[in-house]
Amino acid sequence: MAGSSSIPVLTLPQPLVLLPTARLQLFLEEHVGLKLVDLVQHSGAHLVIGTAPCASSYEVHSWGTGARVVRVVRTVSRSPDKAYQVTLHGLSRLHYPDPQSGGPFRPNDLVELNVERPEADVPPSQEAVAAFRTAATKLLEHLAQDANHQSRRDVYVKISHMLEEVSDDRTPWMADVIVAGINKLDYNDKLIYLSASGVNERLQRATELFVKQASISEVTKKIAQSIDESLSKQQKEFFLRQQLAAIQRELQALTRSSGGAPHQPDSPTRSSGGASELDDSEQSEADDMAEIKSRIEAMAKDSEERKMAVREWKRFQRIPSGSVEHGVIRNYLEWITSVPWPASAAYASTTSDKIRDRAFLESARKQLDEDHYGLEKIKKRLIEYLAVVRLKQLQAEREASLHAPPSGAPETPRAQGDTTSRALALISKALNSGNTAGPEVMQAGKPESGVVTSGKPTGSTGRPKRGAASKAVKGPILLFVGPPGTGKTSLGQSIARALDRPFQRISLGGVRDEAEIRGHRRTYVASGPGSIVQALRKAGRPDPVILLDEIDKIGQSNFHGDPAAALLEVLDPEQNHSFNDHYINVPIDLSQVLFICTSNSLETISAPLLDRCEIVHLSGYTYDEKLHIARKFLLPKQLRANGLTPEHVTLTQSALLRIATHYTREAGVRSLERAIGAVARYKAVEWAEYCDASGNTDVARVSAASTPGAKTYNKIVEEAELEAILGIARWDEEELHREERRGLVYGLVVTGMGEGGILPIETSAVPGSGQLKLTGSLGDVIKESGELALSWVKSHAYDLYITKLRSQDPLKVPDPIDVHLHLPSGAVKKDGPSAGIAMTCAFISLLTGACVPTNVAMTGEVTLRGRVGPVGGIKEKVLGAHRAQITKVILPWANRKDVEHDVPPEVRAEMQFVFARTMEDVLEGAFGKGVLSWRQSMVVMESRL
């Protein structure tokens, strides 16, 4: 060995091993990459470092490779262990005499180790060279034969030629080249080969590796040949079994025709005729093809869908059944014929008799009232739509009856050019003369030979009409926006029942691929239509009610496309009459479909998509509405779900009200339903135990105790029992902590899910220098509202007796303080100008000592002049305040119309509303009249430019 020295060594993770003459790329962590970059910058020429394989046990191998650093680049990956990428070129072997000094080591780390370089190579022996050449040539032949690509095969041939021409002194170098190029070598074999320092030992180990790899290649080839032979045997067995099945079918047919069917044992998988529905026979295949053909024939003549179906049918007939394309075309034919085309004869008249009934609107209103309590504005809009549908339908039927030919007149199929004109003229002449059409008319009206007709009358225009539905009103695009649990999805089901149409639901939550809406193109493997076409196929009619659920949670634009943009065509009444699915590739009429979208928020929906929708807001339910819903819908539903009847459980009104007010606080009724379900399950356990103890066999009837002292069952659930059933009330603690405090005011907010509620605004004075500190995950707009509020308080501090002089700052006189304003629930983002007047009242309460009562909440924007501006979400905020038992609400004067139109009358009757134009009105309504003193000499002047 030559003299030793210390060099930087890069530890390689298992199973990476760098051999001389080989190149290696690997990723490094941030600190390792920076060390290597620093070494490269300070090295005069190319940097040479050592590499050492590092096993998972954090041990460094005693042999490694000296490598030249070819390139070090910083990657764009966000992964911390892939910050840099280094390319190394192996040069020569290195020996580490003390590899464990300074350990343990981590893979992909740069360390300092003592290294010894082996002495110069001596010429190898002739025996070692000959054995190496023979083994290497044999291995390269096997690799060339097993290569899948011609380029790879050419590389092995070139290496074989180099091996023949290389001198004996260069054979150790050639061994390194070949060993480094074999990817299937074991990790331990590579380490053993790397440890060979002498040239003869190196050639000997390379020869052993080549013989081992050649043997493995031969065994693999023999196994593959045996597998091919086994597969050929399986194919032969399959064909024989197919022939046997065909012979058995023929024998069964002969037996059935002779009347001597053999006796089959009864089996649940067998039909009455002895054949299973899972049996695949030629007759069932023929029936399927006949059904597809009949559907094609029922399509409108000269329509796009029929032309496409006929073209694919002809291709299907020409392609052999064993071809892959045969199955692809059949799948396409099944899809295109299963779509309910409005112009098809099979769907020529899909109008329900319900619409023709004079009691249609009354029954629809009754259906909506049975399914939903309240929601009067939504029901009013739906009844308007249903009335328009009925009127358009009756008008279309009247026009069709006026243009219909008299009874007895022949129908004229579609013809072209002069044939059609001549036939119409002859029919008119025959009708005027009172005679029936003669042979000339029939000859003129005959369809062309070779054209398949559906056998149904098509009218005088030749193309099958869509019936009355073709002129029906276009379905509106309704968008129900509201918090969870307010009945958006069930409203769509009620509309479908009222219209007597099929209902289909498409969930758009998490959809991130445009092809899920428009379908995949037929060029892709296992392609299929989109969710819109799938819903039409399931509905079986061209005018279903399709609910697009959670449209606000659809994925954003990415490399898969923009699914929200794909919905623009679907939800546009002026464009969806020719919706193009990528798989069907034929325009589909969606104009008769009633689309209903649901959303919890409008913030994530694009503006073009919102422009196509008619937005209907569902703000939430009042306590009175919740009690009616619970009594009429939720309680019977939960009793049925838990095996009980109304005879088993009676929930008192006070207990139901306490569940709604103290155990749930939401805009919808889902939590209320879960709480009622918990009560029903509790009573189900009591009833089951009572039946077991008393020996009652009639579980459907509640009977009195048979013997004195026996266990009894009380079906009435009182308010006092709720804590034992549901636990401690969730909202009692918050009610106890709502106490009057200096600097504390309650504002009104709307959460991201559309629910309203109250939010405390807390302020505190701390020693400081007159600064304002805002915390609570606040946005820029709400921070500006806080600064505006403090500025208004400073400008009116003298008028409110906070300071003695107008020039004094209330935060610096008499003692300098800082004001800290905090909005709880710091993990929730908050923004908007609606907390302006609440912040102003909080600052005044902090500086004057006056407290705002806990039953008062407020919302409104404040300006620098002290004007109160309007805000949004009034109904949600008022309902949230009502749920929180707030009795007095301060609102901007401009929002009084929202209270009158949107807030239910029973809520308005229980609450007091103060509509404020200026901050003076707000302070009087919040603190009470006469609580805050104003200087009488105050002169209010307004500048008008």
PDB file of C-alpha atoms in Angstrom, residues 596-704:
ATOM      1  CA  ILE A 596     -79.522  21.361  -9.395  1.00  0.00           C
ATOM      2  CA  CYS A 597     -76.201  22.307  -7.815  1.00  0.00           C
ATOM      3  CA  THR A 598     -75.397  22.407  -4.116  1.00  0.00           C
ATOM      4  CA  SER A 599     -72.675  24.348  -2.375  1.00  0.00           C
ATOM      5  CA  ASN A 600     -71.666  25.431   1.096  1.00  0.00           C
ATOM      6  CA  SER A 601     -69.912  28.572  -0.079  1.00  0.00           C
ATOM      7  CA  LEU A 602     -69.635  30.763  -3.173  1.00  0.00           C
ATOM      8  CA  GLU A 603     -66.039  31.825  -2.596  1.00  0.00           C
ATOM      9  CA  THR A 604     -64.386  28.884  -4.394  1.00  0.00           C
ATOM     10  CA  ILE A 605     -66.766  28.855  -7.386  1.00  0.00           C
ATOM     11  CA  SER A 606     -65.534  30.651 -10.488  1.00  0.00           C
ATOM     12  CA  ALA A 607     -67.383  33.752 -11.668  1.00  0.00           C
ATOM     13  CA  PRO A 608     -68.371  32.330 -15.112  1.00  0.00           C
ATOM     14  CA  LEU A 609     -69.879  29.276 -13.417  1.00  0.00           C
ATOM     15  CA  LEU A 610     -71.816  31.425 -10.955  1.00  0.00           C
ATOM     16  CA  ASP A 611     -73.127  33.538 -13.825  1.00  0.00           C
ATOM     17  CA  ARG A 612     -74.839  30.467 -15.299  1.00  0.00           C
ATOM     18  CA  CYS A 613     -76.607  29.513 -12.073  1.00  0.00           C
ATOM     19  CA  GLU A 614     -79.646  30.879 -10.315  1.00  0.00           C
ATOM     20  CA  ILE A 615     -78.506  31.179  -6.714  1.00  0.00           C
ATOM     21  CA  VAL A 616     -80.953  30.169  -3.987  1.00  0.00           C
ATOM     22  CA  HIS A 617     -79.734  30.748  -0.421  1.00  0.00           C
ATOM     23  CA  LEU A 618     -80.641  28.378   2.423  1.00  0.00           C
ATOM     24  CA  SER A 619     -79.448  30.234   5.491  1.00  0.00           C
ATOM     25  CA  GLY A 620     -80.532  27.822   8.215  1.00  0.00           C
ATOM     26  CA  TYR A 621     -83.377  26.998  10.544  1.00  0.00           C
ATOM     27  CA  THR A 622     -84.737  28.793  13.579  1.00  0.00           C
ATOM     28  CA  TYR A 623     -85.382  26.961  16.835  1.00  0.00           C
ATOM     29  CA  ASP A 624     -89.091  26.830  16.069  1.00  0.00           C
ATOM     30  CA  GLU A 625     -88.419  25.292  12.658  1.00  0.00           C
ATOM     31  CA  LYS A 626     -85.972  22.810  14.186  1.00  0.00           C
ATOM     32  CA  LEU A 627     -88.573  21.656  16.683  1.00  0.00           C
ATOM     33  CA  HIS A 628     -91.129  21.115  13.922  1.00  0.00           C
ATOM     34  CA  ILE A 629     -88.581  19.260  11.779  1.00  0.00           C
ATOM     35  CA  ALA A 630     -87.498  17.095  14.704  1.00  0.00           C
ATOM     36  CA  ARG A 631     -91.069  16.259  15.662  1.00  0.00           C
ATOM     37  CA  LYS A 632     -92.294  15.602  12.119  1.00  0.00           C
ATOM     38  CA  PHE A 633     -89.275  14.072  10.366  1.00  0.00           C
ATOM     39  CA  LEU A 634     -86.258  13.285  12.543  1.00  0.00           C
ATOM     40  CA  LEU A 635     -87.877  11.536  15.507  1.00  0.00           C
ATOM     41  CA  PRO A 636     -89.984   9.095  13.402  1.00  0.00           C
ATOM     42  CA  LYS A 637     -86.961   8.404  11.204  1.00  0.00           C
ATOM     43  CA  GLN A 638     -84.709   7.573  14.151  1.00  0.00           C
ATOM     44  CA  LEU A 639     -87.396   5.436  15.805  1.00  0.00           C
ATOM     45  CA  ARG A 640     -87.730   3.351  12.636  1.00  0.00           C
ATOM     46  CA  ALA A 641     -83.949   3.081  12.300  1.00  0.00           C
ATOM     47  CA  ASN A 642     -83.635   1.736  15.862  1.00  0.00           C
ATOM     48  CA  GLY A 643     -86.528  -0.726  15.761  1.00  0.00           C
ATOM     49  CA  LEU A 644     -88.969   1.364  17.781  1.00  0.00           C
ATOM     50  CA  THR A 645     -92.385   2.907  17.198  1.00  0.00           C
ATOM     51  CA  PRO A 646     -94.038   6.074  18.553  1.00  0.00           C
ATOM     52  CA  GLU A 647     -95.630   3.869  21.211  1.00  0.00           C
ATOM     53  CA  HIS A 648     -92.191   3.134  22.681  1.00  0.00           C
ATOM     54  CA  VAL A 649     -90.753   6.659  22.984  1.00  0.00           C
ATOM     55  CA  THR A 650     -92.390  10.017  23.707  1.00  0.00           C
ATOM     56  CA  LEU A 651     -90.062  13.013  23.713  1.00  0.00           C
ATOM     57  CA  THR A 652     -91.478  15.986  25.591  1.00  0.00           C
ATOM     58  CA  GLN A 653     -91.397  19.461  24.086  1.00  0.00           C
ATOM     59  CA  SER A 654     -89.123  20.791  26.821  1.00  0.00           C
ATOM     60  CA  ALA A 655     -86.652  17.930  26.306  1.00  0.00           C
ATOM     61  CA  LEU A 656     -86.635  18.490  22.556  1.00  0.00           C
ATOM     62  CA  LEU A 657     -86.069  22.208  23.012  1.00  0.00           C
ATOM     63  CA  ARG A 658     -83.158  21.570  25.376  1.00  0.00           C
ATOM     64  CA  ILE A 659     -81.549  19.210  22.861  1.00  0.00           C
ATOM     65  CA  ALA A 660     -81.848  21.865  20.150  1.00  0.00           C
ATOM     66  CA  THR A 661     -80.537  24.717  22.307  1.00  0.00           C
ATOM     67  CA  HIS A 662     -77.942  23.111  24.592  1.00  0.00           C
ATOM     68  CA  TYR A 663     -76.637  20.038  22.742  1.00  0.00           C
ATOM     69  CA  THR A 664     -76.529  21.382  19.175  1.00  0.00           C
ATOM     70  CA  ARG A 665     -75.717  24.762  17.717  1.00  0.00           C
ATOM     71  CA  GLU A 666     -75.700  24.694  13.942  1.00  0.00           C
ATOM     72  CA  ALA A 667     -77.562  26.035  10.943  1.00  0.00           C
ATOM     73  CA  GLY A 668     -78.763  22.584   9.826  1.00  0.00           C
ATOM     74  CA  VAL A 669     -80.263  19.650  11.674  1.00  0.00           C
ATOM     75  CA  ARG A 670     -77.648  16.891  11.351  1.00  0.00           C
ATOM     76  CA  SER A 671     -76.321  17.230  14.887  1.00  0.00           C
ATOM     77  CA  LEU A 672     -79.905  17.405  16.123  1.00  0.00           C
ATOM     78  CA  GLU A 673     -80.691  14.167  14.305  1.00  0.00           C
ATOM     79  CA  ARG A 674     -77.636  12.477  15.848  1.00  0.00           C
ATOM     80  CA  ALA A 675     -78.689  13.606  19.326  1.00  0.00           C
ATOM     81  CA  ILE A 676     -82.230  12.286  18.795  1.00  0.00           C
ATOM     82  CA  GLY A 677     -80.728   9.045  17.505  1.00  0.00           C
ATOM     83  CA  ALA A 678     -78.708   8.732  20.735  1.00  0.00           C
ATOM     84  CA  VAL A 679     -81.906   9.131  22.767  1.00  0.00           C
ATOM     85  CA  ALA A 680     -83.657   6.509  20.620  1.00  0.00           C
ATOM     86  CA  ARG A 681     -80.800   4.037  21.071  1.00  0.00           C
ATOM     87  CA  TYR A 682     -80.830   4.599  24.842  1.00  0.00           C
ATOM     88  CA  LYS A 683     -84.534   3.844  24.995  1.00  0.00           C
ATOM     89  CA  ALA A 684     -84.049   0.840  22.677  1.00  0.00           C
ATOM     90  CA  VAL A 685     -81.617  -0.668  25.203  1.00  0.00           C
ATOM     91  CA  GLU A 686     -84.079  -0.022  28.041  1.00  0.00           C
ATOM     92  CA  TRP A 687     -86.944  -1.585  26.070  1.00  0.00           C
ATOM     93  CA  ALA A 688     -84.899  -4.660  25.138  1.00  0.00           C
ATOM     94  CA  GLU A 689     -83.814  -5.193  28.754  1.00  0.00           C
ATOM     95  CA  TYR A 690     -87.403  -4.766  29.926  1.00  0.00           C
ATOM     96  CA  CYS A 691     -88.655  -7.334  27.408  1.00  0.00           C
ATOM     97  CA  ASP A 692     -85.980  -9.824  28.500  1.00  0.00           C
ATOM     98  CA  ALA A 693     -86.688  -9.315  32.207  1.00  0.00           C
ATOM     99  CA  SER A 694     -90.474  -9.411  31.970  1.00  0.00           C
ATOM    100  CA  GLY A 695     -90.685 -12.157  29.383  1.00  0.00           C
ATOM    101  CA  ASN A 696     -92.669  -9.938  27.033  1.00  0.00           C
ATOM    102  CA  THR A 697     -92.792 -11.607  23.620  1.00  0.00           C
ATOM    103  CA  ASP A 698     -94.702  -8.808  21.875  1.00  0.00           C
ATOM    104  CA  VAL A 699     -91.917  -6.264  21.408  1.00  0.00           C
ATOM    105  CA  ALA A 700     -94.165  -3.993  19.329  1.00  0.00           C
ATOM    106  CA  ARG A 701     -96.616  -3.235  22.171  1.00  0.00           C
ATOM    107  CA  VAL A 702     -95.865  -1.544  25.481  1.00  0.00           C
ATOM    108  CA  SER A 703     -97.720  -3.268  28.328  1.00  0.00           C
ATOM    109  CA  ALA A 704     -97.912  -2.554  32.025  1.00  0.00           C
TER     110      ALA A 704
END
